Coordinates of C-alpha atoms in Angstrom, one line a residue:
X450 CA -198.0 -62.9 -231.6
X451 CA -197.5 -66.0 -233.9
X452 CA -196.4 -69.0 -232.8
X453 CA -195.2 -72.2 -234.9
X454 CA -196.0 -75.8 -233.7
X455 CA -193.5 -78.1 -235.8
X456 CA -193.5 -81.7 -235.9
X457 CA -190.6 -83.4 -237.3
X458 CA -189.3 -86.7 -238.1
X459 CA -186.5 -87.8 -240.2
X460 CA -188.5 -91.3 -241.6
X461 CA -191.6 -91.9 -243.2
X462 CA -194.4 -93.6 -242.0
X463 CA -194.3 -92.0 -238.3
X464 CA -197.1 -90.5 -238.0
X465 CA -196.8 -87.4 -238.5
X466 CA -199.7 -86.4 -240.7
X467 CA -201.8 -88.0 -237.7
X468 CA -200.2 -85.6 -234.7
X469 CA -200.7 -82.7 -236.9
X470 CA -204.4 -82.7 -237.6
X471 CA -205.1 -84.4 -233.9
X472 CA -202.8 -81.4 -232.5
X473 CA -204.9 -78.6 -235.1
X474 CA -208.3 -80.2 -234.1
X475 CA -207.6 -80.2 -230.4
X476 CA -206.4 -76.6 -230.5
X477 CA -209.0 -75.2 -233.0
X478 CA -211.6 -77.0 -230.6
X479 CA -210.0 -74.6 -227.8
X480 CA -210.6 -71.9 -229.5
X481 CA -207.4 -71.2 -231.0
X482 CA -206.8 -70.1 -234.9
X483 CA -204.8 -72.8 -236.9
X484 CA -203.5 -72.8 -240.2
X485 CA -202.0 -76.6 -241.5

């Protein structure tokens, strides 16, 4: 089963670039697949 992690903002400049690879890294780290 697939599941989608989104994260959404409707401004620039909120980091969202940061959460995502901090978010893959921690989950790929735990063993999970992860695709960004």
């Amino acid at each position: 089963m697939t599941t989608v992690i989104s994260v959404h903002s409707f401004r620039g400049g909120t980091g969202k670039s940061n959460t995502s690879a901090n978010l893959a890294g921690q989950l790929a780290a735990a063993g999970h697949r992860v695709a960004v």
